[in-house]
Structures are given as C-alpha cells and as structure tokens.
Short mmCIF file of C-alpha atoms in Angstrom, two decimals:
data_model
loop_
_atom_site.label_atom_id
_atom_site.label_comp_id
_atom_site.label_asym_id
_atom_site.label_seq_id
_atom_site.Cartn_x
_atom_site.Cartn_y
_atom_site.Cartn_z
CA MET A 1 27.55 24.24 -41.90
CA ASP A 2 30.77 26.19 -40.13
CA TYR A 3 32.51 26.12 -43.76
CA ILE A 4 29.28 28.07 -44.93
CA LYS A 5 29.99 30.99 -42.22
CA ASN A 6 33.71 31.23 -42.46
CA GLY A 7 33.04 31.62 -46.27
CA ARG A 8 30.33 34.51 -46.41
CA PRO A 9 33.65 37.31 -45.64
CA LEU A 10 34.83 35.73 -49.20
CA PHE A 11 31.43 35.90 -50.52
CA CYS A 12 30.69 39.54 -49.80
CA LEU A 13 33.93 40.50 -50.70
CA ILE A 14 33.54 38.96 -53.88
CA VAL A 15 30.06 40.67 -54.53
CA ALA A 16 31.81 43.90 -53.48
CA LEU A 17 34.80 43.77 -55.83
CA ILE A 18 31.98 42.55 -58.61
CA ALA A 19 29.80 45.48 -58.08
CA LEU A 20 32.91 48.45 -57.56
CA GLN A 21 33.82 46.79 -61.11
CA TYR A 22 30.36 47.68 -62.54
CA MET A 23 30.60 51.21 -60.60
CA GLY A 24 33.52 52.18 -62.59
CA GLY A 25 32.43 51.07 -65.66
CA ALA A 26 29.07 53.01 -65.46
CA TYR A 27 31.71 55.51 -64.30
CA LEU A 28 33.47 55.15 -67.32
CA ARG A 29 30.72 55.23 -69.38
CA ASN A 30 29.37 58.36 -68.42
CA THR A 31 31.67 60.33 -69.44
CA PHE A 32 30.65 59.81 -72.77
CA TRP A 33 27.49 61.63 -72.02
CA ARG A 34 29.50 64.94 -70.91
CA HIS A 35 29.11 66.31 -74.70
CA ASP A 36 27.18 64.42 -77.58
CA LEU A 37 30.09 64.72 -79.90
CA ILE A 38 32.21 62.27 -77.72
CA LEU A 39 28.67 60.01 -77.41
CA TRP A 40 27.96 60.49 -80.89
CA ASN A 41 31.62 59.53 -82.17
CA ASP A 42 31.58 56.41 -80.06
CA VAL A 43 28.58 55.67 -80.93
CA ALA A 44 29.65 56.16 -84.76
CA ALA A 45 32.97 54.00 -84.00
CA LEU A 46 30.98 51.16 -81.90
CA SER A 47 28.47 50.99 -84.89
CA PRO A 48 30.34 52.45 -87.75
CA ALA A 49 27.65 50.18 -90.45
CA LYS A 50 24.53 51.95 -88.78
CA ALA A 51 23.33 55.21 -90.12
CA ARG A 52 21.60 56.76 -87.18
CA GLY A 53 25.37 57.01 -85.10
CA HIS A 54 26.18 59.36 -88.12
CA ILE A 55 23.24 61.17 -88.13
CA ASN A 56 23.94 61.94 -84.40
CA LEU A 57 27.29 62.92 -85.34
CA GLY A 58 26.95 65.05 -87.89
CA THR A 59 23.99 66.77 -85.67
CA ALA A 60 26.55 67.79 -82.85
CA PHE A 61 29.05 68.98 -85.24
CA THR A 62 26.57 71.27 -86.74
CA ARG A 63 25.70 72.55 -83.57
CA ILE A 64 29.08 73.57 -82.81
CA GLY A 65 29.40 75.33 -86.73
CA GLY A 66 31.67 71.99 -88.08
CA TYR A 67 29.24 71.85 -91.07
CA ASP A 68 31.76 70.25 -93.40
CA VAL A 69 32.65 67.86 -90.69
CA ALA A 70 28.78 67.48 -90.37
CA LEU A 71 28.06 66.96 -93.95
CA GLU A 72 30.68 64.23 -94.46
CA LYS A 73 28.39 62.47 -91.48
CA PHE A 74 25.44 63.33 -93.05
CA PHE A 75 26.67 61.91 -96.47
CA ILE A 76 28.17 58.52 -94.43
CA ALA A 77 24.81 57.93 -93.32
CA LEU A 78 22.91 58.11 -96.71
CA GLU A 79 25.82 55.49 -98.10
CA LEU A 80 24.40 53.60 -95.32
CA ASP A 81 20.32 54.47 -95.16
CA PRO A 82 20.14 56.13 -98.92
CA PHE A 83 16.56 55.90 -98.05
CA SER A 84 16.61 58.26 -95.24
CA PRO A 85 14.72 61.27 -94.97
CA GLU A 86 17.05 62.60 -91.56
CA ALA A 87 20.26 62.58 -93.51
CA HIS A 88 18.77 64.07 -96.79
CA ASN A 89 16.86 67.01 -93.48
CA ASN A 90 19.94 67.51 -92.35
CA ILE A 91 22.16 67.89 -94.83
CA GLY A 92 20.09 70.49 -96.09
CA ALA A 93 20.42 72.05 -92.21
CA ALA A 94 23.87 72.33 -92.89
CA TYR A 95 24.17 73.29 -96.53
CA SER A 96 21.48 76.45 -95.32
CA LEU A 97 23.59 77.05 -92.62
CA LYS A 98 26.60 77.57 -95.32
CA GLY A 99 24.61 79.92 -97.54
CA LEU A 100 24.30 77.32 -100.06
CA PHE A 101 20.65 77.25 -100.10
CA ASP A 102 20.06 75.31 -104.04
CA GLU A 103 21.98 72.28 -102.81
CA ALA A 104 19.65 72.80 -99.12
CA ILE A 105 16.05 72.59 -101.08
CA GLY A 106 17.09 69.74 -103.56
CA HIS A 107 17.86 67.62 -100.12
CA TYR A 108 15.14 69.03 -98.43
CA GLU A 109 12.82 67.91 -101.51
CA ASN A 110 14.18 64.30 -101.25
CA ALA A 111 13.75 64.40 -97.35
CA LEU A 112 9.83 65.31 -98.57
CA ARG A 113 9.43 62.75 -101.68
CA LEU A 114 10.91 59.31 -98.82
CA ARG A 115 8.77 61.35 -96.07
CA PRO A 116 5.38 63.17 -97.62
CA GLY A 117 4.35 63.74 -93.59
CA TYR A 118 7.76 65.32 -92.58
CA PRO A 119 7.10 68.98 -90.83
CA ASP A 120 10.73 69.49 -90.06
CA ALA A 121 11.94 69.28 -93.18
CA TYR A 122 8.93 71.69 -94.45
CA ASN A 123 9.91 73.86 -91.81
CA ASN A 124 13.86 73.92 -92.36
CA LEU A 125 12.84 74.51 -96.13
CA GLY A 126 10.59 76.71 -95.60
CA VAL A 127 13.89 78.98 -92.89
CA THR A 128 15.55 78.51 -96.27
CA TYR A 129 13.15 79.94 -99.07
CA GLU A 130 12.76 82.92 -96.44
CA LYS A 131 16.59 83.31 -96.23
CA LYS A 132 16.45 83.21 -100.07
CA GLY A 133 13.73 86.05 -100.02
CA MET A 134 11.34 83.46 -101.35
CA ILE A 135 8.69 84.86 -99.11
CA GLU A 136 5.27 82.97 -100.73
CA ASP A 137 6.96 79.76 -100.67
CA ALA A 138 8.48 80.28 -97.07
CA ILE A 139 4.94 80.69 -95.90
CA LYS A 140 3.65 77.60 -97.84
CA ASN A 141 6.04 75.38 -96.28
CA TYR A 142 5.78 76.61 -92.69
CA GLN A 143 1.52 76.42 -93.36
CA SER A 144 2.56 72.62 -94.55
CA ALA A 145 4.14 71.97 -91.42
CA LEU A 146 1.26 73.20 -89.31
CA LYS A 147 -0.98 70.75 -91.20
CA ILE A 148 0.92 68.22 -90.11
CA ASN A 149 1.46 69.02 -86.59
CA PRO A 150 -0.79 71.99 -85.17
CA ARG A 151 1.64 72.14 -82.31
CA TYR A 152 4.98 72.49 -84.06
CA ASN A 153 6.30 76.12 -82.41
CA LYS A 154 9.41 76.21 -84.55
CA ALA A 155 6.86 76.24 -87.74
CA GLU A 156 4.22 78.92 -86.04
CA ASN A 157 6.34 80.86 -84.49
CA ASN A 158 8.36 81.60 -88.29
CA LEU A 159 5.13 81.42 -90.19
CA THR A 160 3.91 84.61 -87.44
CA ARG A 161 7.07 86.55 -87.52
CA LEU A 162 6.98 86.77 -91.02
CA GLN A 163 3.09 87.40 -91.31
CA ALA A 164 3.50 90.29 -88.92
CA GLY A 165 6.82 91.85 -90.98
CA ARG A 166 4.04 91.97 -93.90
CA ILE A 167 1.51 94.06 -92.03
CA ARG A 168 3.92 96.76 -90.92
#
C-alpha cells in the first residue's frame, strides 16, 4: 500500500503534464479560429481533396475583395466536386463582384440546375440582373427565392427595395 501512496505524486504529475499538453494544443489550434482566412487555409491544406475547405477559403477571400484568388479556390472546389451548387453560386458571386455579369449568370444557372430549390442562387441571380438593369428578371428571381424560403430576408429586402423604387 505504501507504493500507491508514494506513487500518487508521480501519477498527479503525469496527469498534469498530459493536461498541459492538451491545453497547449488547444490554445495553438484556437489561433486558427482568429481569422477565417487562416482557418480555411489550414482546412484546405489538411484536406486538399475535399471541396468544402476550398469553397470556404474562397468565400473568405471574397469577403476581403480578393476575387481572383477566391475564383481559383472555387474552381479547385469545382474540380473536386463538379456537381457542387455552392461552388457555382460562389463563382457567380465573385464574377458579379468583378462586374462580369454574364459569367456570373451562367454559374448561377448551373447552381440552379444542380439544386433547383436553392434560394441563395436565385437571390444572387436577382442581384446580378439588377446590376445589369434587368429589373423584371431581378424581381422574378427574388420572388423565386421567397417561394422557396418565405423568411429569406435578403431576397425580401431586395424585392421590397426594387418595388419601392418603381413606385416613386
């Protein structure tokens, strides 16, 4: 029994060292969560054959205006998963933000072929049509998004804004 009592400090030290190691690992891992670019770059690097990491990394680049890098990431995702409506939708968004509206429309339409009930693609298509001055097409797409999701605030706000502008 004495060896158990004498071994207790050693056992506690080992447990404490293991706990410190896990705490340090968690702290280091949490540094990746500070910015989505760092996080998704790490995810894409650790899982290069999965589209999701590349899509989210591209989205992070889109948020900061890095449209060309975002497009590279989205096209990598599309190579990995050719049937990804999210990749097409995000490519459309990046093209639209670059002012390449016809290219954007083609990718939104591809997203909708792959997932007909995709309200984000309808809304984004509406935004792009609106930017092109094609107001009737924009309204139809906002309405389509709202048919799928009646609580989709972006589409509702876009539609309301457009209809209010037509009344004036």
